[in-house]
Amino acid sequence: MFTQSNLSIKINISSLFKSSFETYYTSIIMPNKHRIHSINLSDPFIMDLFSSPTEHISKCSQLQALILNEIESKCLENLLSNLACLPKFSSLAIALTNDLNVNNISSLICQLPVFKYCKLSAIKIETFKSLPKSNGNVSSSIEHLVINGDYDHIDLDDVLSYVLQLCRLSIDCLTDSDEIETIEYCSNLNNLTYLSLKIRSIQYNAF
């Protein structure tokens, strides 16, 4: 009855023994990959399995939302590369680790074609830090961006230049940069309707 249903499936896996998950994966997930609507993963082994060459996440053709906790850099890069081919994937929330390859991950996030919601959480957010300002040839479809963690205000305009469709922006802790510099924000966010910034140690003339 379960396998014949057309209902969408939400997968929420925090922690399972490897043997238990393999049984669950074989009997429940594999036969129903085409019906999975959202996935919440915390276990490194499970994340590795979903990003493997043979069982990668692009087989979940109806996937719309993905939540990842403490994922390693290479695994995240593989997942993001495979997510780009999913026609309905629109929401990503990541609890970041400190060893991420910032250049590759920032670029892969911006290339997701129908991406609408992005939430990044860490003590200090380095993702997007090394992105150059967009020349207009690369633009993300993100409409709602949430940054939970310290984020240097000096990097903000470079990020905004990629998300010109942004409607909602929330930053938990916008901080002063080590570089003493006044930033001129040039990105035109004509669709922005909601802005929430918690500011720490920033002079108002820095904006």
PDB file of C-alpha atoms in Angstrom:
ATOM      1  CA  MET A   1       0.000   0.000   0.000  1.00  0.00           C
ATOM      2  CA  PHE A   2       2.805   2.396   0.885  1.00  0.00           C
ATOM      3  CA  THR A   3       4.738   1.767  -2.308  1.00  0.00           C
ATOM      4  CA  GLN A   4       1.672   2.204  -4.493  1.00  0.00           C
ATOM      5  CA  SER A   5       0.648   5.522  -2.971  1.00  0.00           C
ATOM      6  CA  ASN A   6       1.189   8.758  -4.901  1.00  0.00           C
ATOM      7  CA  LEU A   7       1.670  10.794  -1.733  1.00  0.00           C
ATOM      8  CA  SER A   8       4.920  12.712  -1.348  1.00  0.00           C
ATOM      9  CA  ILE A   9       7.431  11.597   1.292  1.00  0.00           C
ATOM     10  CA  LYS A  10       9.435  13.586   3.841  1.00  0.00           C
ATOM     11  CA  ILE A  11      12.626  11.954   5.125  1.00  0.00           C
ATOM     12  CA  ASN A  12      13.929  13.058   8.543  1.00  0.00           C
ATOM     13  CA  ILE A  13      16.935  11.046   9.709  1.00  0.00           C
ATOM     14  CA  SER A  14      18.917  12.335  12.682  1.00  0.00           C
ATOM     15  CA  SER A  15      20.876   9.248  13.685  1.00  0.00           C
ATOM     16  CA  LEU A  16      20.640   5.541  12.940  1.00  0.00           C
ATOM     17  CA  PHE A  17      22.999   2.635  13.245  1.00  0.00           C
ATOM     18  CA  LYS A  18      24.555   1.910   9.873  1.00  0.00           C
ATOM     19  CA  SER A  19      22.903  -1.505   9.602  1.00  0.00           C
ATOM     20  CA  SER A  20      19.485  -0.084  10.528  1.00  0.00           C
ATOM     21  CA  PHE A  21      19.743   2.698   7.987  1.00  0.00           C
ATOM     22  CA  GLU A  22      20.846   0.342   5.213  1.00  0.00           C
ATOM     23  CA  THR A  23      17.680  -1.694   5.780  1.00  0.00           C
ATOM     24  CA  TYR A  24      15.560   1.471   5.831  1.00  0.00           C
ATOM     25  CA  TYR A  25      17.285   2.783   2.725  1.00  0.00           C
ATOM     26  CA  THR A  26      16.799  -0.441   0.771  1.00  0.00           C
ATOM     27  CA  SER A  27      13.179  -1.072   1.753  1.00  0.00           C
ATOM     28  CA  ILE A  28      11.761   2.463   1.956  1.00  0.00           C
ATOM     29  CA  ILE A  29      13.929   5.087   0.289  1.00  0.00           C
ATOM     30  CA  MET A  30      15.186   3.351  -2.838  1.00  0.00           C
ATOM     31  CA  PRO A  31      11.769   2.224  -4.147  1.00  0.00           C
ATOM     32  CA  ASN A  32      10.298   5.668  -3.485  1.00  0.00           C
ATOM     33  CA  LYS A  33      13.024   8.136  -4.457  1.00  0.00           C
ATOM     34  CA  HIS A  34      10.792   9.671  -7.105  1.00  0.00           C
ATOM     35  CA  ARG A  35       8.263  10.629  -4.387  1.00  0.00           C
ATOM     36  CA  ILE A  36      10.594  12.248  -1.843  1.00  0.00           C
ATOM     37  CA  HIS A  37       9.631  15.878  -1.269  1.00  0.00           C
ATOM     38  CA  SER A  38      12.103  16.858   1.482  1.00  0.00           C
ATOM     39  CA  ILE A  39      15.117  15.360   3.276  1.00  0.00           C
ATOM     40  CA  ASN A  40      16.623  16.240   6.670  1.00  0.00           C
ATOM     41  CA  LEU A  41      20.027  14.617   7.246  1.00  0.00           C
ATOM     42  CA  SER A  42      22.418  14.752  10.203  1.00  0.00           C
ATOM     43  CA  ASP A  43      24.516  11.591  10.041  1.00  0.00           C
ATOM     44  CA  PRO A  44      27.762  11.816   7.978  1.00  0.00           C
ATOM     45  CA  PHE A  45      27.405   8.242   6.713  1.00  0.00           C
ATOM     46  CA  ILE A  46      23.898   8.945   5.419  1.00  0.00           C
ATOM     47  CA  MET A  47      25.023  12.170   3.727  1.00  0.00           C
ATOM     48  CA  ASP A  48      27.870  10.302   2.039  1.00  0.00           C
ATOM     49  CA  LEU A  49      25.427   7.726   0.722  1.00  0.00           C
ATOM     50  CA  PHE A  50      23.155  10.370  -0.808  1.00  0.00           C
ATOM     51  CA  SER A  51      26.151  12.003  -2.504  1.00  0.00           C
ATOM     52  CA  SER A  52      27.721   8.782  -3.792  1.00  0.00           C
ATOM     53  CA  PRO A  53      28.177   8.281  -7.573  1.00  0.00           C
ATOM     54  CA  THR A  54      25.694   5.397  -7.702  1.00  0.00           C
ATOM     55  CA  GLU A  55      22.981   6.606  -5.325  1.00  0.00           C
ATOM     56  CA  HIS A  56      23.245  10.354  -5.690  1.00  0.00           C
ATOM     57  CA  ILE A  57      20.432  12.675  -4.773  1.00  0.00           C
ATOM     58  CA  SER A  58      19.539  13.637  -8.353  1.00  0.00           C
ATOM     59  CA  LYS A  59      17.477  10.432  -8.486  1.00  0.00           C
ATOM     60  CA  CYS A  60      15.022  12.127  -6.096  1.00  0.00           C
ATOM     61  CA  SER A  61      13.291  13.863  -8.984  1.00  0.00           C
ATOM     62  CA  GLN A  62      10.554  15.526  -6.876  1.00  0.00           C
ATOM     63  CA  LEU A  63      12.892  16.848  -4.174  1.00  0.00           C
ATOM     64  CA  GLN A  64      12.128  20.425  -3.142  1.00  0.00           C
ATOM     65  CA  ALA A  65      13.841  20.916   0.226  1.00  0.00           C
ATOM     66  CA  LEU A  66      17.052  19.718   1.877  1.00  0.00           C
ATOM     67  CA  ILE A  67      18.342  20.271   5.437  1.00  0.00           C
ATOM     68  CA  LEU A  68      21.952  19.314   6.217  1.00  0.00           C
ATOM     69  CA  ASN A  69      23.755  19.393   9.560  1.00  0.00           C
ATOM     70  CA  GLU A  70      27.555  19.463   9.970  1.00  0.00           C
ATOM     71  CA  ILE A  71      28.274  18.286   6.448  1.00  0.00           C
ATOM     72  CA  GLU A  72      31.827  17.870   5.161  1.00  0.00           C
ATOM     73  CA  SER A  73      33.037  20.013   2.269  1.00  0.00           C
ATOM     74  CA  LYS A  74      33.482  17.343  -0.414  1.00  0.00           C
ATOM     75  CA  CYS A  75      30.136  15.740   0.368  1.00  0.00           C
ATOM     76  CA  LEU A  76      28.389  19.121   0.144  1.00  0.00           C
ATOM     77  CA  GLU A  77      30.047  19.896  -3.187  1.00  0.00           C
ATOM     78  CA  ASN A  78      28.845  16.576  -4.606  1.00  0.00           C
ATOM     79  CA  LEU A  79      25.319  17.162  -3.348  1.00  0.00           C
ATOM     80  CA  LEU A  80      25.140  20.700  -4.747  1.00  0.00           C
ATOM     81  CA  SER A  81      26.408  19.543  -8.139  1.00  0.00           C
ATOM     82  CA  ASN A  82      23.674  16.907  -8.308  1.00  0.00           C
ATOM     83  CA  LEU A  83      20.949  19.225  -7.016  1.00  0.00           C
ATOM     84  CA  ALA A  84      21.401  21.501 -10.027  1.00  0.00           C
ATOM     85  CA  CYS A  85      19.568  19.036 -12.286  1.00  0.00           C
ATOM     86  CA  LEU A  86      16.460  18.762 -10.086  1.00  0.00           C
ATOM     87  CA  PRO A  87      13.577  20.755 -11.617  1.00  0.00           C
ATOM     88  CA  LYS A  88      11.732  21.482  -8.344  1.00  0.00           C
ATOM     89  CA  PHE A  89      14.552  21.936  -5.831  1.00  0.00           C
ATOM     90  CA  SER A  90      14.052  25.314  -4.161  1.00  0.00           C
ATOM     91  CA  SER A  91      15.025  25.230  -0.460  1.00  0.00           C
ATOM     92  CA  LEU A  92      18.350  24.518   1.275  1.00  0.00           C
ATOM     93  CA  ALA A  93      19.365  24.865   4.934  1.00  0.00           C
ATOM     94  CA  ILE A  94      22.943  24.019   5.955  1.00  0.00           C
ATOM     95  CA  ALA A  95      24.709  23.938   9.317  1.00  0.00           C
ATOM     96  CA  LEU A  96      28.245  24.669   8.133  1.00  0.00           C
ATOM     97  CA  THR A  97      31.559  23.253   9.322  1.00  0.00           C
ATOM     98  CA  ASN A  98      34.863  25.121   9.344  1.00  0.00           C
ATOM     99  CA  ASP A  99      36.601  23.113   6.625  1.00  0.00           C
ATOM    100  CA  LEU A 100      34.396  24.077   3.694  1.00  0.00           C
ATOM    101  CA  ASN A 101      35.848  24.913   0.299  1.00  0.00           C
ATOM    102  CA  VAL A 102      34.273  28.352   0.188  1.00  0.00           C
ATOM    103  CA  ASN A 103      35.015  29.131  -3.471  1.00  0.00           C
ATOM    104  CA  ASN A 104      33.424  25.996  -4.908  1.00  0.00           C
ATOM    105  CA  ILE A 105      30.425  25.946  -2.583  1.00  0.00           C
ATOM    106  CA  SER A 106      29.533  29.601  -3.113  1.00  0.00           C
ATOM    107  CA  SER A 107      29.639  29.131  -6.876  1.00  0.00           C
ATOM    108  CA  LEU A 108      27.555  25.934  -6.770  1.00  0.00           C
ATOM    109  CA  ILE A 109      24.870  27.555  -4.609  1.00  0.00           C
ATOM    110  CA  CYS A 110      24.538  30.459  -7.035  1.00  0.00           C
ATOM    111  CA  GLN A 111      24.124  28.061  -9.964  1.00  0.00           C
ATOM    112  CA  LEU A 112      21.069  26.212  -8.609  1.00  0.00           C
ATOM    113  CA  PRO A 113      18.450  27.091 -11.254  1.00  0.00           C
ATOM    114  CA  VAL A 114      15.140  27.336  -9.332  1.00  0.00           C
ATOM    115  CA  PHE A 115      16.562  28.006  -5.878  1.00  0.00           C
ATOM    116  CA  LYS A 116      14.352  30.259  -3.690  1.00  0.00           C
ATOM    117  CA  TYR A 117      15.286  29.788  -0.018  1.00  0.00           C
ATOM    118  CA  CYS A 118      18.790  29.518   1.462  1.00  0.00           C
ATOM    119  CA  LYS A 119      19.650  29.332   5.171  1.00  0.00           C
ATOM    120  CA  LEU A 120      23.276  29.155   6.323  1.00  0.00           C
ATOM    121  CA  SER A 121      24.185  28.578   9.977  1.00  0.00           C
ATOM    122  CA  ALA A 122      27.622  28.656  11.639  1.00  0.00           C
ATOM    123  CA  ILE A 123      29.554  30.508  14.323  1.00  0.00           C
ATOM    124  CA  LYS A 124      31.199  32.564  11.587  1.00  0.00           C
ATOM    125  CA  ILE A 125      29.898  32.490   8.028  1.00  0.00           C
ATOM    126  CA  GLU A 126      32.658  32.300   5.429  1.00  0.00           C
ATOM    127  CA  THR A 127      30.495  31.096   2.542  1.00  0.00           C
ATOM    128  CA  PHE A 128      30.275  33.748  -0.214  1.00  0.00           C
ATOM    129  CA  LYS A 129      33.245  35.548   1.390  1.00  0.00           C
ATOM    130  CA  SER A 130      35.561  35.189  -1.598  1.00  0.00           C
ATOM    131  CA  LEU A 131      32.968  35.866  -4.291  1.00  0.00           C
ATOM    132  CA  PRO A 132      33.883  38.806  -6.510  1.00  0.00           C
ATOM    133  CA  LYS A 133      31.114  41.271  -7.258  1.00  0.00           C
ATOM    134  CA  SER A 134      28.866  39.900  -9.984  1.00  0.00           C
ATOM    135  CA  ASN A 135      29.359  41.321 -13.474  1.00  0.00           C
ATOM    136  CA  GLY A 136      25.717  40.614 -14.277  1.00  0.00           C
ATOM    137  CA  ASN A 137      26.370  37.403 -16.190  1.00  0.00           C
ATOM    138  CA  VAL A 138      25.780  35.213 -13.117  1.00  0.00           C
ATOM    139  CA  SER A 139      22.624  35.708 -11.081  1.00  0.00           C
ATOM    140  CA  SER A 140      21.003  33.512  -8.457  1.00  0.00           C
ATOM    141  CA  SER A 141      17.256  32.918  -8.230  1.00  0.00           C
ATOM    142  CA  ILE A 142      17.344  33.122  -4.398  1.00  0.00           C
ATOM    143  CA  GLU A 143      14.421  35.122  -2.994  1.00  0.00           C
ATOM    144  CA  HIS A 144      14.874  34.475   0.744  1.00  0.00           C
ATOM    145  CA  LEU A 145      18.347  34.455   2.343  1.00  0.00           C
ATOM    146  CA  VAL A 146      18.933  33.736   6.038  1.00  0.00           C
ATOM    147  CA  ILE A 147      22.429  33.953   7.565  1.00  0.00           C
ATOM    148  CA  ASN A 148      22.685  32.719  11.164  1.00  0.00           C
ATOM    149  CA  GLY A 149      26.171  33.534  12.398  1.00  0.00           C
ATOM    150  CA  ASP A 150      28.766  36.303  12.314  1.00  0.00           C
ATOM    151  CA  TYR A 151      29.063  37.847   8.861  1.00  0.00           C
ATOM    152  CA  ASP A 152      31.449  40.673   7.885  1.00  0.00           C
ATOM    153  CA  HIS A 153      29.555  43.637   6.465  1.00  0.00           C
ATOM    154  CA  ILE A 154      32.411  44.285   4.020  1.00  0.00           C
ATOM    155  CA  ASP A 155      31.365  41.162   2.073  1.00  0.00           C
ATOM    156  CA  LEU A 156      27.648  41.899   1.973  1.00  0.00           C
ATOM    157  CA  ASP A 157      27.362  43.945  -1.207  1.00  0.00           C
ATOM    158  CA  ASP A 158      29.314  41.358  -3.209  1.00  0.00           C
ATOM    159  CA  VAL A 159      26.769  38.730  -2.146  1.00  0.00           C
ATOM    160  CA  LEU A 160      23.810  40.992  -2.869  1.00  0.00           C
ATOM    161  CA  SER A 161      25.060  41.554  -6.415  1.00  0.00           C
ATOM    162  CA  TYR A 162      24.232  37.879  -7.127  1.00  0.00           C
ATOM    163  CA  VAL A 163      20.743  37.834  -5.590  1.00  0.00           C
ATOM    164  CA  LEU A 164      18.915  40.654  -7.344  1.00  0.00           C
ATOM    165  CA  GLN A 165      15.604  38.756  -7.052  1.00  0.00           C
ATOM    166  CA  LEU A 166      15.898  38.815  -3.243  1.00  0.00           C
ATOM    167  CA  CYS A 167      12.638  39.529  -1.386  1.00  0.00           C
ATOM    168  CA  ARG A 168      13.640  38.714   2.199  1.00  0.00           C
ATOM    169  CA  LEU A 169      17.037  39.080   3.906  1.00  0.00           C
ATOM    170  CA  SER A 170      17.835  38.169   7.503  1.00  0.00           C
ATOM    171  CA  ILE A 171      21.322  38.286   9.071  1.00  0.00           C
ATOM    172  CA  ASP A 172      21.688  37.224  12.685  1.00  0.00           C
ATOM    173  CA  CYS A 173      24.944  39.093  13.363  1.00  0.00           C
ATOM    174  CA  LEU A 174      26.410  41.573  10.887  1.00  0.00           C
ATOM    175  CA  THR A 175      29.863  42.466  12.181  1.00  0.00           C
ATOM    176  CA  ASP A 176      32.621  44.948  11.529  1.00  0.00           C
ATOM    177  CA  SER A 177      35.481  43.846   9.315  1.00  0.00           C
ATOM    178  CA  ASP A 178      39.139  43.910  10.271  1.00  0.00           C
ATOM    179  CA  GLU A 179      39.601  46.120   7.234  1.00  0.00           C
ATOM    180  CA  ILE A 180      38.926  49.791   7.923  1.00  0.00           C
ATOM    181  CA  GLU A 181      36.840  50.732   4.956  1.00  0.00           C
ATOM    182  CA  THR A 182      33.585  52.511   4.160  1.00  0.00           C
ATOM    183  CA  ILE A 183      31.427  50.369   1.892  1.00  0.00           C
ATOM    184  CA  GLU A 184      29.158  51.779  -0.784  1.00  0.00           C
ATOM    185  CA  TYR A 185      26.265  49.404  -1.377  1.00  0.00           C
ATOM    186  CA  CYS A 186      25.439  49.435  -5.080  1.00  0.00           C
ATOM    187  CA  SER A 187      23.224  46.390  -5.589  1.00  0.00           C
ATOM    188  CA  ASN A 188      19.640  47.238  -6.538  1.00  0.00           C
ATOM    189  CA  LEU A 189      17.235  44.969  -4.684  1.00  0.00           C
ATOM    190  CA  ASN A 190      13.996  46.180  -6.212  1.00  0.00           C
ATOM    191  CA  ASN A 191      12.001  43.203  -4.908  1.00  0.00           C
ATOM    192  CA  LEU A 192      13.150  43.444  -1.279  1.00  0.00           C
ATOM    193  CA  THR A 193      10.159  43.607   1.094  1.00  0.00           C
ATOM    194  CA  TYR A 194      11.695  42.370   4.365  1.00  0.00           C
ATOM    195  CA  LEU A 195      15.054  43.175   5.989  1.00  0.00           C
ATOM    196  CA  SER A 196      16.277  42.047   9.415  1.00  0.00           C
ATOM    197  CA  LEU A 197      19.851  42.873  10.478  1.00  0.00           C
ATOM    198  CA  LYS A 198      21.342  42.445  13.929  1.00  0.00           C
ATOM    199  CA  ILE A 199      24.402  44.698  13.952  1.00  0.00           C
ATOM    200  CA  ARG A 200      27.452  44.378  16.192  1.00  0.00           C
ATOM    201  CA  SER A 201      30.426  46.777  16.466  1.00  0.00           C
ATOM    202  CA  ILE A 202      29.700  48.636  13.240  1.00  0.00           C
ATOM    203  CA  GLN A 203      29.927  52.405  12.895  1.00  0.00           C
ATOM    204  CA  TYR A 204      26.900  53.840  11.121  1.00  0.00           C
ATOM    205  CA  ASN A 205      29.168  55.678   8.683  1.00  0.00           C
ATOM    206  CA  ALA A 206      30.392  52.276   7.486  1.00  0.00           C
ATOM    207  CA  PHE A 207      27.208  51.991   5.428  1.00  0.00           C
TER     208      PHE A 207
END
